[in-house]
Coordinates of N, CA and C and ligand atoms in Angstrom, one line a residue:
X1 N 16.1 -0.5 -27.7 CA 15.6 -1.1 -29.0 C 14.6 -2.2 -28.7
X2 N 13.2 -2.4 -28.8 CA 12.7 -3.4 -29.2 C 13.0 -4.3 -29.7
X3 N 11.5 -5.5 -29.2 CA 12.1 -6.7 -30.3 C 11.2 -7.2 -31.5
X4 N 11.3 -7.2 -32.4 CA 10.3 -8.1 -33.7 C 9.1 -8.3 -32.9
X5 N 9.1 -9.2 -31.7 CA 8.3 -9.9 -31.3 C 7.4 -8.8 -31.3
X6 N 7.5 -7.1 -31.2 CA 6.3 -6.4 -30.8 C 5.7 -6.0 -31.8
X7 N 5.8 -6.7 -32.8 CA 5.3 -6.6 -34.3 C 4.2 -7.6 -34.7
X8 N 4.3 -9.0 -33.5 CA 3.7 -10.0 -33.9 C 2.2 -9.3 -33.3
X9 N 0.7 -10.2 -33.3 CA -0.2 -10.2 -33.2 C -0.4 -10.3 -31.6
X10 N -1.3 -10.0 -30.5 CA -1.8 -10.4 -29.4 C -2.7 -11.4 -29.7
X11 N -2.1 -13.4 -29.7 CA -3.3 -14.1 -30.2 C -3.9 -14.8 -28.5
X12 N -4.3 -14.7 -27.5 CA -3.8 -15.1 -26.3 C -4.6 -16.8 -26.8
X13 N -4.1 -17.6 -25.4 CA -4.5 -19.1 -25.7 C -5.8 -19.6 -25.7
X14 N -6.0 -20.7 -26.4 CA -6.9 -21.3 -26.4 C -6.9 -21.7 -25.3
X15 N -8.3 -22.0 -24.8 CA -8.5 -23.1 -23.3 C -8.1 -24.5 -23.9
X16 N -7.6 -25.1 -22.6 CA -7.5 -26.4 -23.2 C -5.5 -26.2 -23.3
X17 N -5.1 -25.1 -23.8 CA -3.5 -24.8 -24.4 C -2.4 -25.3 -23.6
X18 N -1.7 -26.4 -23.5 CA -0.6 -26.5 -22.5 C -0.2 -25.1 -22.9
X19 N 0.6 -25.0 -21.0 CA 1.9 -23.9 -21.0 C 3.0 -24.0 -21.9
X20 N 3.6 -23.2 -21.9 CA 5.0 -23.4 -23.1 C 6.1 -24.2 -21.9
X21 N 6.8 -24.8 -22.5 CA 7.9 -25.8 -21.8 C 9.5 -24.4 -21.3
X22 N 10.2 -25.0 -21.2 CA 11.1 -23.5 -21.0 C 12.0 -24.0 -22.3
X23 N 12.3 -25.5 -22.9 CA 12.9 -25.1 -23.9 C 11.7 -24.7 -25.2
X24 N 10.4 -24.5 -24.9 CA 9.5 -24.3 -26.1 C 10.0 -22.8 -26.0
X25 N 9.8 -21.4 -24.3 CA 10.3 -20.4 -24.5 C 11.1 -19.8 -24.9
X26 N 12.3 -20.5 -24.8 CA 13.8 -19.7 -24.6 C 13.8 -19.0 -25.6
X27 N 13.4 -19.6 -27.2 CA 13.8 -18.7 -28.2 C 12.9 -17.3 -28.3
X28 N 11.3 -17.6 -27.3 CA 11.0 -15.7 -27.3 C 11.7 -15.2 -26.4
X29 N 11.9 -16.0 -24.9 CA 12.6 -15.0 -24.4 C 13.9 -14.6 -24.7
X30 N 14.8 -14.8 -25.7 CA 16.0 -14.5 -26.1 C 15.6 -13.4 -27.0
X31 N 14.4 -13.3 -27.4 CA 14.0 -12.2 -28.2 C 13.4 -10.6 -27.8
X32 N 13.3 -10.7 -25.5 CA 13.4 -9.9 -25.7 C 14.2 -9.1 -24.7
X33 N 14.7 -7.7 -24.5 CA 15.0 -7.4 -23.5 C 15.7 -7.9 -22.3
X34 N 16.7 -7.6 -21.9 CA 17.6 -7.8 -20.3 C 16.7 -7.8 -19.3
X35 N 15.2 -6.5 -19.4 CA 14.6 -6.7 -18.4 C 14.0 -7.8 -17.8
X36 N 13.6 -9.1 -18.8 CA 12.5 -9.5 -18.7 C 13.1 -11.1 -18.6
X37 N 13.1 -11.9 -17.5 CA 13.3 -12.9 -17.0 C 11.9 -13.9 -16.8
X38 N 12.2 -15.6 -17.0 CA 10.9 -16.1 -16.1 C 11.3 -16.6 -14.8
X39 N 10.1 -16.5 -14.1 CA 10.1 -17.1 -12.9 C 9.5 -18.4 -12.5
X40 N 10.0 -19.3 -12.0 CA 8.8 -20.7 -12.0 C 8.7 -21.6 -13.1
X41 N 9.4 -21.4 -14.3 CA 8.8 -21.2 -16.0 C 7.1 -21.3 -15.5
X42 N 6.7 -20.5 -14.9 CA 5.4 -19.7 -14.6 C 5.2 -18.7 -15.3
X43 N 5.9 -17.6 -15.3 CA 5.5 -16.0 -15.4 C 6.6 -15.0 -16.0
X44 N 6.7 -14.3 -16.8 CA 7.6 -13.1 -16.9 C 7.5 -11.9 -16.0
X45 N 8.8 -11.9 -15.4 CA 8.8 -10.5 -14.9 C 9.7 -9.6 -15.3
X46 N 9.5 -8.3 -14.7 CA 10.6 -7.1 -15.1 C 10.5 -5.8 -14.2
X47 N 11.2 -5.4 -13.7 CA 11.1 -4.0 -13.5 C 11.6 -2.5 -14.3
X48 N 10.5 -2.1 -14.4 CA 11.2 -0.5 -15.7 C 11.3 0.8 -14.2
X49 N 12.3 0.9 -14.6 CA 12.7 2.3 -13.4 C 12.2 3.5 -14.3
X50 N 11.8 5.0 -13.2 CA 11.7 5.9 -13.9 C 12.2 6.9 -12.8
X51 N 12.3 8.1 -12.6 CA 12.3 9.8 -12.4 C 11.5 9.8 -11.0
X52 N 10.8 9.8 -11.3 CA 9.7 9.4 -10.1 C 7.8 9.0 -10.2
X53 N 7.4 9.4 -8.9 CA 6.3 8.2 -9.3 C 5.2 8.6 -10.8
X54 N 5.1 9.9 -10.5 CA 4.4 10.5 -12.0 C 4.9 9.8 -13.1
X55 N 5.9 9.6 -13.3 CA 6.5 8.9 -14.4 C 5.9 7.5 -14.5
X56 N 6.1 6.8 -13.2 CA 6.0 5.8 -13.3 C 4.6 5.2 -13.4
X57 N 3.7 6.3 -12.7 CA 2.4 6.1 -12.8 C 1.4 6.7 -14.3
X58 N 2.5 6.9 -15.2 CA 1.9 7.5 -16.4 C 2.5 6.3 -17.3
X59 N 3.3 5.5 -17.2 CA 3.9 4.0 -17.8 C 3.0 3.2 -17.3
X60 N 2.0 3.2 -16.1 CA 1.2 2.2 -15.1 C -0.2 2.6 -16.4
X61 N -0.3 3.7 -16.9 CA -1.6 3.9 -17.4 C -1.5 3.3 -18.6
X62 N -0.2 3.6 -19.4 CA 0.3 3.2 -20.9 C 0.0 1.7 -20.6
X63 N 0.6 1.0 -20.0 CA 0.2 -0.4 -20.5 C -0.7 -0.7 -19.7
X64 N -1.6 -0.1 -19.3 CA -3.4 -0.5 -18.9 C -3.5 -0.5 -20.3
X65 N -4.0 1.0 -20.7 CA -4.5 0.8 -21.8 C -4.0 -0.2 -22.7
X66 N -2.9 -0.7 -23.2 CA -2.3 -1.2 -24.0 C -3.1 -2.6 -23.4
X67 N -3.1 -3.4 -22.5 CA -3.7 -4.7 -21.7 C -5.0 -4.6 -22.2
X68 N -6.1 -3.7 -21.8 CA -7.4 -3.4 -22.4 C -7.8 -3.6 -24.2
X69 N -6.9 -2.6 -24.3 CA -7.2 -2.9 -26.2 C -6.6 -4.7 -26.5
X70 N -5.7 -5.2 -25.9 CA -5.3 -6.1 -26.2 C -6.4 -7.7 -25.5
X71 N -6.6 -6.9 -24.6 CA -7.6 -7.9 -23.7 C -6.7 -9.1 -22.8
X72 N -5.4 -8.4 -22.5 CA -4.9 -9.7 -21.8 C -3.9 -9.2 -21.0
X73 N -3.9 -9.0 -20.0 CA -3.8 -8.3 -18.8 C -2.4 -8.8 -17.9
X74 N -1.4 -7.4 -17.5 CA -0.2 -8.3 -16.8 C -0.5 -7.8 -15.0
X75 N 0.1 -8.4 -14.3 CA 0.1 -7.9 -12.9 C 1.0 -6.6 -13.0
X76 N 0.5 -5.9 -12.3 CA 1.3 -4.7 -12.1 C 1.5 -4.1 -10.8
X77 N 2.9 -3.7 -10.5 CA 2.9 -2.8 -8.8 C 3.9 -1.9 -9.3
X78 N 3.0 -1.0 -8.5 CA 3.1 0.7 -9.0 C 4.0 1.0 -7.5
X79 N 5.1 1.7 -7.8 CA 6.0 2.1 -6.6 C 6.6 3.8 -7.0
X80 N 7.1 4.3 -6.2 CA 7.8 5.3 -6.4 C 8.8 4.8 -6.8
X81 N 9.0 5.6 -8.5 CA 10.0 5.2 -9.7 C 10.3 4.1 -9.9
X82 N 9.3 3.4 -10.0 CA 10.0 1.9 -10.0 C 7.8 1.2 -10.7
X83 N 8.0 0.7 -12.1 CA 6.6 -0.5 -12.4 C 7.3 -2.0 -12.3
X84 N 6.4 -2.9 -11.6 CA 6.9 -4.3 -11.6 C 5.8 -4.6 -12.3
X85 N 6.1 -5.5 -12.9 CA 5.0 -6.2 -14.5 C 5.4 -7.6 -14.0
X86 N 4.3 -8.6 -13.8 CA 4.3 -9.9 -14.1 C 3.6 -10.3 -15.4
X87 N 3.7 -11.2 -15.9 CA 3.2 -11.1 -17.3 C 2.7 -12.8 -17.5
X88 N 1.6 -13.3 -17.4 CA 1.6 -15.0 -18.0 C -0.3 -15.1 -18.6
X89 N -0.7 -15.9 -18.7 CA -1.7 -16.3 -19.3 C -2.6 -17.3 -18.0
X90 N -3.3 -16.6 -17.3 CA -4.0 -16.8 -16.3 C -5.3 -17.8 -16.7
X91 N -6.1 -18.1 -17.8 CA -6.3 -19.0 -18.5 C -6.0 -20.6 -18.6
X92 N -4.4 -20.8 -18.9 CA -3.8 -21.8 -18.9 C -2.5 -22.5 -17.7
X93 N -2.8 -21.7 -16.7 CA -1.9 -21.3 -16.0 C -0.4 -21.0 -16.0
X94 N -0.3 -20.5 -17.4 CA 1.2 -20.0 -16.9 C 1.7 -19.3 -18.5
X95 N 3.0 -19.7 -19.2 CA 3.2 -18.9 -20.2 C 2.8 -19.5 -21.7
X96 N 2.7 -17.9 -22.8 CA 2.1 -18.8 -23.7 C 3.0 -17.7 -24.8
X97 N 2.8 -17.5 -26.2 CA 3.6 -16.9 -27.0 C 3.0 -15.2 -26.9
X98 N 1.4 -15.5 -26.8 CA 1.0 -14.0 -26.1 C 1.8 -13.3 -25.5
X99 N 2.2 -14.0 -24.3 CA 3.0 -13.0 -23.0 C 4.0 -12.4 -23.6
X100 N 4.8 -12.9 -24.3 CA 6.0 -12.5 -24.4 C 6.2 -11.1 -25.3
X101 N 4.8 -11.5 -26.5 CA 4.3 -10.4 -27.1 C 4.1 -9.3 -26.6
X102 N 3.1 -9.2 -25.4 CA 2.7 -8.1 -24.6 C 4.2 -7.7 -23.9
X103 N 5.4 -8.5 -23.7 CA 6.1 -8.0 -23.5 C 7.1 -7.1 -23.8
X104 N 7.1 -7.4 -24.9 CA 8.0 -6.8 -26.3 C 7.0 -5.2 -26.4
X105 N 5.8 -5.2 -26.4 CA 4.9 -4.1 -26.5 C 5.5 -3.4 -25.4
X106 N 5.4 -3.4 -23.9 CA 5.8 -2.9 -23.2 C 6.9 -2.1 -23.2
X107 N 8.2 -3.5 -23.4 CA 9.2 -2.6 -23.7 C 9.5 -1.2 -25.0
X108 N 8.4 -1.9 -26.0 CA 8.6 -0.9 -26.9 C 7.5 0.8 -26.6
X109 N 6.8 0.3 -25.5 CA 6.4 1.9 -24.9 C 7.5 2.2 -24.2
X110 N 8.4 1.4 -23.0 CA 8.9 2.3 -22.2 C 10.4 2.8 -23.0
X111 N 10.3 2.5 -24.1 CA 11.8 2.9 -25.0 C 11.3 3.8 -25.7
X112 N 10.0 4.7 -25.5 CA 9.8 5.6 -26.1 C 9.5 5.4 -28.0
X113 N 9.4 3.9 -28.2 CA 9.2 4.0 -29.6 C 7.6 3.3 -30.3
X114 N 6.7 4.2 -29.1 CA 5.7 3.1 -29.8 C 4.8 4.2 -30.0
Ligands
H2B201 C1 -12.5 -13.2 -18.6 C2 -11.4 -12.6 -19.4 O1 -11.7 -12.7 -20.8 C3 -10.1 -13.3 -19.1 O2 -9.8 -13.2 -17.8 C4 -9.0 -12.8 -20.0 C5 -8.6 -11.3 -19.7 N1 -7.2 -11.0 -19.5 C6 -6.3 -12.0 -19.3 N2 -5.1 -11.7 -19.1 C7 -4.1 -12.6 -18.8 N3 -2.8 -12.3 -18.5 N4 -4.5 -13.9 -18.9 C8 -5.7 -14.3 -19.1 O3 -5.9 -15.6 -19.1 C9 -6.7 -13.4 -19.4 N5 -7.9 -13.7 -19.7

């Protein structure tokens, strides 16, 4: 099940935007998914397991494209059955209400509901 959050807008930050604090975070990341942890309060990560690498390399394309139309881009490492997504705002160096968005999007491709 997704979260709301993949409903909101992709607005990414202004220059200039402090990072989010971790108590400014907590309430998106409580909004989405088990997968998705920060690290550093830098960056969101997660890993989505699959079948094998076709699989995983057909999820690696889904949220390309999805980064591109959105214009804001997560790290990605492509493995056999296995995508690692880092997710932050490269911009302002670190996290912003964007990311979390794009994260919620993710999840809501790899749950098959998007
Ligand atoms: C130059 C280009 O507009 C910028 O690099 C955009 C593109 N995608 C991006 N993706 C992410 N994650 N952070 C950014 O700051 C960012 N900025």
């Amino acid at each position: 099940m997704s979260s709301p959050l993949a409903d909101e807008p992709v607005e990414p930050a202004d220059e200039g935007t402090e990072p989010l604090t971790d108590d400014e975070y907590a309430e998106y990341l409580d909004a989405l998914g088990p997968a998705w942890e920060v690290v550093d309060d830098h960056h969101l990560e997660a890993t989505y397991e699959f079948d094998d690498f076709a699989d995983a390399l057909a999820f690696t394309n889904e949220i390309g494209e999805l980064a591109e139309e959105e214009w804001h881009h997560p790290d990605i490492h492509l493995s056999w059955g296995e995508v690692g997504v880092e997710m932050w705002s490269h911009d302002i160096g670190g996290l912003h209400e964007s990311d979390f968005v794009m994260a919620a999007r993710m999840d809501r491709i790899y749950d098959g509901d998007d």
